[in-house]
Amino acid sequence: MSDVRIVYRKYGGALHWNHPGRLLGEDEHGVWALVPSGTLARKGEAPPVTWEVAAVILFPRDAWWTAAFYSQPHWSEIYVDVTTVPEWRDGEVTMLDLDLDVIRTQDGRLFVDDEDEFAEHQVSLGYPPELIAQAEVSARWLLDAVGERKGPFGGAHLEWLAMAS
């Protein structure tokens, strides 16, 4: 396993969530990375926080999202960030976080989160119309795919998450 730096930024370039991970491998869904329990993560320049449980993150090759699949106990089963297409360079994967999140909780609830933040940032960060449209299309597709357990949301993460233990 090789190390990777996972860097989410906001539109305009401001640093958002960032932390180390370990590359696990690739499959038809994209590139999988492990974030072990105990990992220190930072939101921008804020003090670090410790991930209490392990997660695997899927970085699709050509899609506008990234997905974290959590080990137990964690309140969410799947947490999908709507983002720009992840870009790989020099041991780092970077993408712009576009606020919208599609979440499936452990008890099966499914919802889109941070729609208010998305609306606010359209104005305050000056999202261009094509970025707004793509984020909305991605969120709608993800809500269906996660809810219907299609593609990588139908259990593909289980073999990768097993590598965390």
XYZ file of C-alpha atoms in Angstrom:
165
model
C 0.000 0.000 0.000
C 1.277 3.446 -0.809
C 0.409 6.662 0.946
C -1.761 9.356 -0.614
C -2.675 12.832 0.535
C -6.429 13.448 0.255
C -7.223 17.136 -0.249
C -10.671 18.642 -0.596
C -10.820 22.324 -1.476
C -13.677 24.784 -1.836
C -14.405 26.612 -5.070
C -11.767 29.345 -5.346
C -9.076 27.108 -3.841
C -9.547 27.453 -0.056
C -8.357 24.358 1.791
C -11.187 22.178 3.145
C -10.918 18.650 4.601
C -7.436 17.173 4.170
C -5.760 14.093 5.592
C -3.549 11.154 4.735
C -4.749 7.847 3.365
C -3.380 4.600 1.950
C -4.091 3.429 -1.571
C -5.714 -0.006 -1.553
C -6.244 -0.619 -5.264
C -8.562 -0.091 -8.207
C -11.610 -1.768 -9.665
C -14.305 -0.920 -12.198
C -15.652 1.779 -9.844
C -12.413 3.718 -9.394
C -9.548 4.042 -6.932
C -10.025 2.967 -3.301
C -8.117 4.444 -0.361
C -8.138 3.536 3.313
C -8.362 6.123 6.056
C -7.530 4.110 9.193
C -9.105 4.803 12.564
C -6.910 7.225 14.478
C -6.130 9.299 11.373
C -5.704 13.010 12.041
C -7.722 15.181 9.641
C -8.060 18.938 9.376
C -10.787 21.154 8.024
C -8.803 23.942 6.401
C -6.344 25.254 8.973
C -8.531 24.289 11.963
C -7.065 22.089 14.707
C -6.850 18.410 13.765
C -9.614 15.963 14.599
C -9.187 12.208 14.989
C -11.197 9.783 12.874
C -12.662 7.375 15.404
C -13.428 4.605 12.884
C -11.839 3.415 9.665
C -13.288 4.291 6.284
C -12.581 3.515 2.673
C -13.001 6.304 0.160
C -13.842 5.684 -3.472
C -12.497 8.142 -6.024
C -14.275 7.482 -9.345
C -12.301 8.147 -12.508
C -14.731 10.437 -14.340
C -17.574 11.336 -11.979
C -18.411 14.414 -9.912
C -18.320 12.813 -6.447
C -16.300 10.874 -3.890
C -17.787 8.340 -1.469
C -16.738 7.358 2.059
C -17.889 3.993 3.425
C -17.510 3.704 7.205
C -16.764 0.814 9.534
C -18.826 0.381 12.688
C -19.762 2.159 14.842
C -20.470 5.262 12.775
C -23.742 7.104 12.260
C -23.506 6.942 8.458
C -23.012 3.918 6.256
C -22.247 5.922 3.101
C -21.335 9.600 2.877
C -21.006 10.884 -0.676
C -19.572 14.333 -1.347
C -20.573 16.002 -4.588
C -17.234 17.253 -5.947
C -15.435 18.010 -9.150
C -13.778 14.998 -10.801
C -10.865 13.887 -8.552
C -7.435 14.733 -9.957
C -4.292 12.731 -9.184
C -0.824 14.244 -9.095
C 2.371 13.661 -7.122
C 0.922 11.388 -4.436
C -2.143 13.560 -3.901
C -5.782 13.398 -4.933
C -7.566 16.747 -5.051
C -11.113 17.838 -5.803
C -13.432 20.776 -5.120
C -16.129 20.070 -2.551
C -19.414 21.428 -3.938
C -21.287 21.307 -0.614
C -24.034 18.820 -1.483
C -23.791 15.450 0.269
C -25.836 12.300 -0.263
C -25.954 10.263 2.930
C -27.308 6.838 3.854
C -27.365 6.287 7.603
C -26.890 2.943 9.333
C -30.658 2.719 9.871
C -31.305 3.212 6.135
C -32.372 6.873 6.031
C -31.326 8.554 2.781
C -31.085 12.305 2.260
C -29.290 15.177 0.566
C -27.469 17.396 3.063
C -26.153 20.968 2.899
C -28.525 22.276 0.242
C -28.561 25.582 2.167
C -24.756 25.796 2.029
C -24.851 25.009 -1.699
C -27.343 27.846 -2.307
C -25.302 30.253 -0.176
C -22.007 29.402 -1.912
C -23.547 29.866 -5.360
C -23.659 33.557 -4.441
C -20.764 34.057 -2.009
C -18.231 31.955 -3.962
C -19.637 32.764 -7.405
C -20.302 29.271 -8.709
C -20.673 29.399 -12.501
C -23.981 28.098 -13.926
C -22.365 24.989 -15.471
C -20.851 24.024 -12.071
C -24.242 24.440 -10.371
C -25.957 22.346 -13.044
C -23.379 19.542 -12.848
C -23.546 19.435 -9.033
C -27.343 19.193 -9.147
C -27.254 16.425 -11.781
C -24.706 14.496 -9.715
C -26.738 14.838 -6.507
C -29.914 13.559 -8.217
C -28.038 10.615 -9.766
C -26.388 9.788 -6.433
C -29.665 9.895 -4.508
C -31.057 7.274 -6.891
C -27.883 5.144 -7.053
C -27.309 5.088 -3.285
C -31.000 4.511 -2.556
C -31.256 1.680 -5.073
C -27.827 0.275 -4.100
C -26.596 0.543 -7.698
C -22.993 0.249 -8.849
C -20.453 0.878 -6.096
C -23.253 1.478 -3.562
C -24.400 -2.143 -3.625
C -21.663 -3.560 -1.400
C -18.526 -3.084 -3.524
C -16.883 -1.402 -0.539
C -17.071 -4.459 1.734
C -13.966 -6.232 0.433
C -12.004 -2.981 0.615
C -13.254 -2.169 4.110
C -12.253 -5.666 5.242
C -8.653 -4.602 4.575
C -8.983 -2.047 7.376
C -9.070 -4.713 10.066
